[in-house]
Coordinates of C-alpha atoms and ligand atoms in Angstrom, one line a residue:
M1 CA -30.1 -3.9 158.6
T2 CA -32.1 -1.6 156.0
G3 CA -31.3 1.6 154.7
T4 CA -35.4 2.6 155.6
L5 CA -36.1 4.3 158.4
P6 CA -39.5 2.9 159.6
D7 CA -42.7 5.7 161.0
L8 CA -42.7 5.5 165.0
L9 CA -45.4 3.1 165.3
P10 CA -48.6 4.1 167.3
A11 CA -49.2 0.6 168.6
A12 CA -45.3 0.7 169.8
V13 CA -45.2 4.1 171.4
A14 CA -48.4 3.1 173.3
L15 CA -46.4 1.1 175.6
L16 CA -44.2 4.1 176.0
A17 CA -44.6 6.3 179.3
C18 CA -44.1 9.8 179.7
P19 CA -40.3 9.6 181.9
V20 CA -41.2 13.6 183.6
C21 CA -45.1 13.1 184.6
G22 CA -45.6 9.5 183.9
E23 CA -48.6 9.5 182.0
D24 CA -49.3 8.3 178.8
L25 CA -47.1 9.0 175.1
T26 CA -48.7 8.9 171.6
V27 CA -46.7 10.0 168.4
A28 CA -47.1 13.8 167.6
G29 CA -46.0 15.5 164.6
P30 CA -42.5 14.1 164.5
G31 CA -42.0 12.6 167.8
V32 CA -43.9 11.8 170.9
R33 CA -46.0 13.6 173.1
C34 CA -47.6 13.5 177.1
P35 CA -51.0 14.9 177.4
Q36 CA -49.2 17.4 180.1
G37 CA -47.5 18.8 176.9
H38 CA -44.3 16.9 177.7
S39 CA -42.6 16.1 174.1
F40 CA -39.7 14.5 172.5
D41 CA -38.6 14.8 169.2
R42 CA -37.4 11.6 167.2
A43 CA -33.5 11.7 166.2
R44 CA -32.7 11.8 162.7
Q45 CA -31.8 8.8 163.2
G46 CA -34.8 7.2 164.0
H47 CA -34.2 6.6 167.7
V48 CA -36.2 8.5 170.8
T49 CA -34.9 10.0 173.5
L50 CA -37.1 9.8 177.7
L51 CA -34.2 10.2 180.0
P52 CA -35.6 11.4 183.4
A53 CA -34.6 14.9 184.3
G54 CA -31.2 15.1 184.6
G55 CA -29.9 12.7 182.3
S56 CA -28.1 9.4 183.3
P57 CA -24.6 8.2 184.5
H58 CA -24.9 5.5 182.0
A59 CA -23.5 6.2 178.9
G60 CA -24.0 2.4 177.8
D61 CA -21.7 1.1 174.9
S62 CA -19.7 2.9 172.5
A63 CA -19.7 3.8 169.0
G64 CA -17.1 1.0 168.6
M65 CA -18.3 -1.3 170.8
V66 CA -22.1 -1.0 169.0
A67 CA -20.0 -1.5 165.6
D68 CA -18.7 -4.3 165.9
R69 CA -22.0 -5.8 167.4
V70 CA -23.5 -5.1 164.5
D71 CA -21.1 -6.9 162.7
F72 CA -20.7 -10.1 164.9
L73 CA -24.0 -10.5 165.0
A74 CA -24.8 -9.9 161.1
A75 CA -22.1 -12.9 160.4
G76 CA -24.9 -14.9 162.4
H77 CA -22.6 -16.3 164.9
Y78 CA -25.6 -15.8 167.4
A79 CA -28.5 -17.1 165.4
E80 CA -29.1 -19.7 167.6
L81 CA -28.9 -17.9 170.9
T82 CA -31.7 -15.4 169.1
S83 CA -33.4 -19.2 168.2
T84 CA -33.6 -20.7 171.4
L85 CA -34.5 -16.9 172.6
A86 CA -37.4 -16.8 170.2
D87 CA -38.5 -20.3 171.5
A88 CA -38.6 -19.2 175.5
V89 CA -40.7 -16.0 174.3
L90 CA -42.9 -18.2 172.4
A91 CA -43.7 -21.5 174.9
N92 CA -46.1 -19.8 176.4
G93 CA -48.1 -18.0 173.7
V94 CA -47.5 -15.5 171.0
P95 CA -47.0 -12.0 172.6
R96 CA -48.3 -9.1 171.5
A97 CA -46.0 -6.5 173.2
V98 CA -42.0 -7.1 173.7
L99 CA -39.7 -5.1 175.1
D100 CA -35.7 -6.0 175.1
A101 CA -34.0 -3.8 177.8
G102 CA -30.5 -2.8 177.1
G103 CA -31.6 -4.3 173.4
G104 CA -28.6 -2.7 172.3
T105 CA -28.7 -3.1 168.4
G106 CA -32.1 -4.8 168.5
A107 CA -31.1 -7.9 166.9
H108 CA -32.3 -10.2 169.3
L109 CA -35.9 -8.5 169.5
A110 CA -36.0 -8.5 165.5
G111 CA -35.5 -12.5 165.3
V112 CA -38.1 -12.8 168.0
L113 CA -40.6 -10.7 166.3
D114 CA -39.7 -12.1 163.1
R115 CA -41.7 -15.4 164.7
A116 CA -44.6 -13.1 166.1
P117 CA -46.3 -11.7 163.5
R118 CA -48.8 -9.1 165.1
A119 CA -46.2 -8.0 167.9
V120 CA -44.7 -4.7 167.8
G121 CA -41.7 -4.2 170.2
V122 CA -39.3 -1.5 171.5
V123 CA -35.8 -1.6 172.7
L124 CA -34.3 0.5 175.6
D125 CA -30.8 1.5 175.7
A126 CA -28.5 3.3 177.1
S127 CA -26.4 4.1 174.1
R128 CA -27.2 6.7 171.9
Y129 CA -25.1 4.7 169.3
A130 CA -27.3 1.2 169.7
A131 CA -30.6 2.7 169.8
R132 CA -30.0 4.7 165.9
R133 CA -29.0 0.8 165.1
A134 CA -31.8 -0.6 166.7
A135 CA -34.5 2.5 165.0
R136 CA -33.8 0.0 162.1
A137 CA -33.4 -3.1 162.9
H138 CA -37.0 -4.2 162.7
P139 CA -40.7 -2.5 161.0
R140 CA -42.5 -3.3 164.1
A141 CA -39.9 -1.7 166.9
I142 CA -38.7 1.1 167.9
A143 CA -35.7 2.5 169.9
V144 CA -35.7 4.5 173.0
V145 CA -32.7 5.9 174.9
A146 CA -33.3 4.6 178.4
D147 CA -31.5 4.5 181.7
T148 CA -33.0 0.7 182.5
W149 CA -31.4 1.2 186.1
S150 CA -34.3 4.1 187.0
R151 CA -37.8 4.0 186.4
W152 CA -38.6 2.7 182.6
P153 CA -40.2 5.3 180.5
V154 CA -43.2 2.4 179.8
R155 CA -46.6 2.1 180.9
S156 CA -47.7 -0.1 183.7
G157 CA -48.7 -3.5 182.6
A158 CA -48.5 -2.8 179.1
L159 CA -45.7 -6.0 178.0
D160 CA -46.5 -9.3 177.5
R161 CA -42.7 -10.0 177.6
V162 CA -39.6 -8.3 178.7
L163 CA -36.2 -9.6 177.5
V164 CA -33.1 -9.0 178.6
V165 CA -29.9 -10.0 176.9
F166 CA -26.4 -10.1 178.2
A167 CA -27.5 -6.5 179.8
P168 CA -28.2 -5.2 183.2
R169 CA -31.4 -6.6 185.1
N170 CA -34.1 -4.7 187.3
G171 CA -36.8 -6.6 188.7
A172 CA -38.5 -3.9 190.1
E173 CA -39.3 -1.9 186.3
T174 CA -39.6 -5.6 185.1
V175 CA -42.6 -6.4 187.2
R176 CA -44.0 -3.0 187.1
V177 CA -44.6 -3.2 183.5
L178 CA -45.7 -7.1 182.5
A179 CA -48.8 -7.8 182.5
P180 CA -50.0 -10.8 185.6
E181 CA -49.2 -13.7 182.8
G182 CA -46.3 -11.7 181.3
R183 CA -42.5 -13.2 181.1
L184 CA -39.0 -12.1 181.8
V185 CA -37.0 -14.0 179.8
V186 CA -33.1 -13.3 180.1
V187 CA -30.0 -14.6 178.5
T188 CA -26.6 -15.2 180.8
P189 CA -23.2 -16.0 180.2
A190 CA -22.3 -19.6 181.9
A191 CA -18.9 -20.4 183.1
E192 CA -17.5 -22.0 180.1
H193 CA -18.8 -19.2 177.8
L194 CA -15.8 -18.0 175.3
A195 CA -13.6 -20.4 177.9
E196 CA -10.9 -20.5 174.7
L197 CA -10.6 -17.2 174.7
V198 CA -10.0 -16.3 178.5
G199 CA -6.8 -17.5 178.9
P200 CA -4.7 -16.4 175.7
L201 CA -6.3 -12.6 175.0
G202 CA -6.6 -11.9 178.9
L203 CA -10.1 -11.5 179.1
L204 CA -12.1 -11.2 181.9
H205 CA -13.3 -14.2 183.2
V206 CA -17.4 -14.9 183.6
D207 CA -18.6 -14.3 187.3
P208 CA -19.0 -18.1 188.6
D209 CA -21.8 -16.6 191.2
K210 CA -23.5 -14.8 188.1
A211 CA -26.7 -17.6 188.4
G212 CA -26.9 -16.9 192.2
R213 CA -26.9 -13.1 191.9
L214 CA -29.1 -13.0 188.8
A215 CA -31.6 -14.9 191.5
A216 CA -30.8 -12.9 194.6
T217 CA -31.7 -9.6 192.5
L218 CA -34.7 -11.2 191.0
G219 CA -36.0 -13.1 193.5
P220 CA -37.8 -10.7 195.2
H221 CA -40.1 -9.4 192.3
L222 CA -39.8 -12.8 189.8
R223 CA -39.7 -16.3 190.2
P224 CA -38.3 -18.9 187.8
V225 CA -40.1 -21.3 185.6
A226 CA -38.5 -22.3 183.2
A227 CA -34.5 -22.9 181.7
T228 CA -32.4 -23.8 178.7
A229 CA -29.3 -23.3 177.6
V230 CA -27.6 -22.8 174.7
R231 CA -24.2 -24.9 174.1
E232 CA -22.3 -24.5 170.5
E233 CA -19.4 -24.4 169.0
L234 CA -18.3 -21.8 166.9
V235 CA -15.0 -21.4 164.3
L236 CA -13.8 -18.2 163.7
D237 CA -11.2 -16.1 162.1
H238 CA -9.3 -13.4 163.3
P239 CA -11.6 -10.6 162.3
A240 CA -14.3 -12.3 163.8
V241 CA -12.8 -12.8 167.3
R242 CA -11.6 -9.3 167.2
T243 CA -15.1 -7.9 166.7
L244 CA -16.2 -10.7 169.4
V245 CA -14.2 -9.2 171.6
G246 CA -14.5 -5.7 171.0
M247 CA -18.2 -5.9 171.7
G248 CA -18.4 -6.6 175.0
P249 CA -16.4 -5.5 177.9
H250 CA -14.0 -8.5 178.3
A251 CA -10.9 -6.7 177.2
R252 CA -11.2 -2.8 178.0
H253 CA -8.3 -2.9 180.0
R254 CA -6.1 -3.9 177.1
T255 CA -4.4 -1.2 174.3
A256 CA -5.8 -2.3 170.8
D257 CA -2.2 -3.0 169.8
E258 CA -1.7 -5.9 172.4
L259 CA -5.0 -7.3 171.6
A260 CA -4.3 -7.6 168.1
A261 CA -0.8 -8.8 168.8
A262 CA -2.9 -11.5 171.0
I263 CA -5.3 -12.8 168.5
G264 CA -2.4 -13.1 165.9
R265 CA -1.3 -15.8 168.4
L266 CA -3.8 -17.5 167.9
P267 CA -4.7 -20.1 165.6
A268 CA -6.3 -19.1 162.1
S269 CA -9.6 -20.8 162.9
V270 CA -10.3 -21.2 166.3
R271 CA -12.9 -22.8 168.2
V272 CA -14.9 -21.1 170.5
T273 CA -17.9 -22.3 172.8
V274 CA -20.7 -20.2 173.2
S275 CA -22.6 -21.5 176.3
V276 CA -25.3 -19.3 178.0
D277 CA -27.9 -19.9 179.8
V278 CA -31.8 -18.8 178.5
T279 CA -34.0 -18.8 181.9
T280 CA -37.8 -17.7 182.0
Y281 CA -39.3 -15.8 185.2
A282 CA -42.8 -14.9 185.9
P283 CA -43.8 -12.1 188.1
G284 CA -44.1 -13.7 192.0
R285 CA -41.7 -14.3 195.0
P286 CA -39.3 -17.7 194.3
S287 CA -41.6 -19.3 197.3
E288 CA -44.8 -19.1 195.3
S289 CA -43.3 -21.9 193.1
A290 CA -41.9 -23.7 196.1
A291 CA -45.2 -23.3 197.5
A292 CA -47.3 -24.5 194.2
S293 CA -45.2 -27.5 193.8
Ligands
LIG301 C1 -23.3 -6.6 176.2 S1 -24.3 -5.4 175.5 C2 -25.9 -6.6 175.0 C3 -26.9 -5.7 174.1 C4 -27.7 -6.9 173.4 N1 -28.8 -7.3 174.4 C5 -27.0 -7.7 172.4 O1 -26.7 -8.7 173.3 O2 -26.9 -7.6 171.3 C6 -25.3 -4.7 177.0 C7 -25.9 -3.4 176.7 O3 -26.8 -2.6 177.5 C8 -26.7 -1.3 177.2 N2 -27.0 -1.1 178.4 C9 -25.7 -1.0 179.7 N3 -25.5 -0.3 180.8 C10 -27.2 0.5 180.8 C11 -28.0 1.1 181.1 N4 -28.3 1.7 182.7 N5 -29.6 1.3 180.6 C12 -29.9 0.7 179.4 N6 -28.9 0.0 179.0 C13 -27.9 -0.2 179.1 C14 -25.8 -1.0 176.7 O4 -25.6 -0.2 176.2 C15 -25.6 -2.7 175.8 O5 -25.9 -1.9 174.4

């Protein structure tokens, strides 16, 4: 993360739509504006808030979770994941417009944009703490506070890729914003992900039917066209384990003291399995791929 706040990039703002009337947004002074005169200031931390009228019931990640995510990702522990995600994004050509839904600090999108030199990017996230970080994640990216369970403040058909990494998936909105040849790339945890920490730290288990539920939620809108996996072993010290646990929902039911005590009982170097699936989807019903094969 750099200390410099990049200008709001017109080409990235051109991907956005007004959350009030749905018309196109453009850069206007210090913020963005639509032809109907609805305007949205840019926060001094760099992000723009484009929530529907009445706001959102979803606050997203807390300041503490985001701080832990920044630290854990900056240490490079998920570099392999970001690299595999970028490979999947580039497998169908180099995109020009990429959106990361529930994109958090923007670190994964930044890794993708580094390999797509003419692309611009947008992070959507419900957490203003995450959006503050994402606003500085990459000079060709902008950060928007938005609720991805609602209508996205994004133009229809404007995007070449949508990314969703460990975040909520909205198939209907993904299909609406993707160009016809666009792709969705989803990263989800597999059953063995962080398995060594689940028992000793009392973490939540990965839903064993996650893959099935993912297919069911996206199924009416998108069909899987490619899949790959990241399987690696991290060796983490206790502070790294704490940030890993702190950045996710795994241990919300435990107090900080309980967690610290449980981490203290682990070996000084903890071997932790990273096991995630990276799946690419194209617009269309699953039956279309069956019929084509
Ligand atoms: C587990 S984090 C993953 C963040 C990022 N994709 C990454 O892998 O570093 C889940 C993210 O989804 C965001 N989120 C949760 N509910 C959301 C919603 N309804 N709309 C937008 N973002 C949401 C959270 O604020 C958080 O940043």
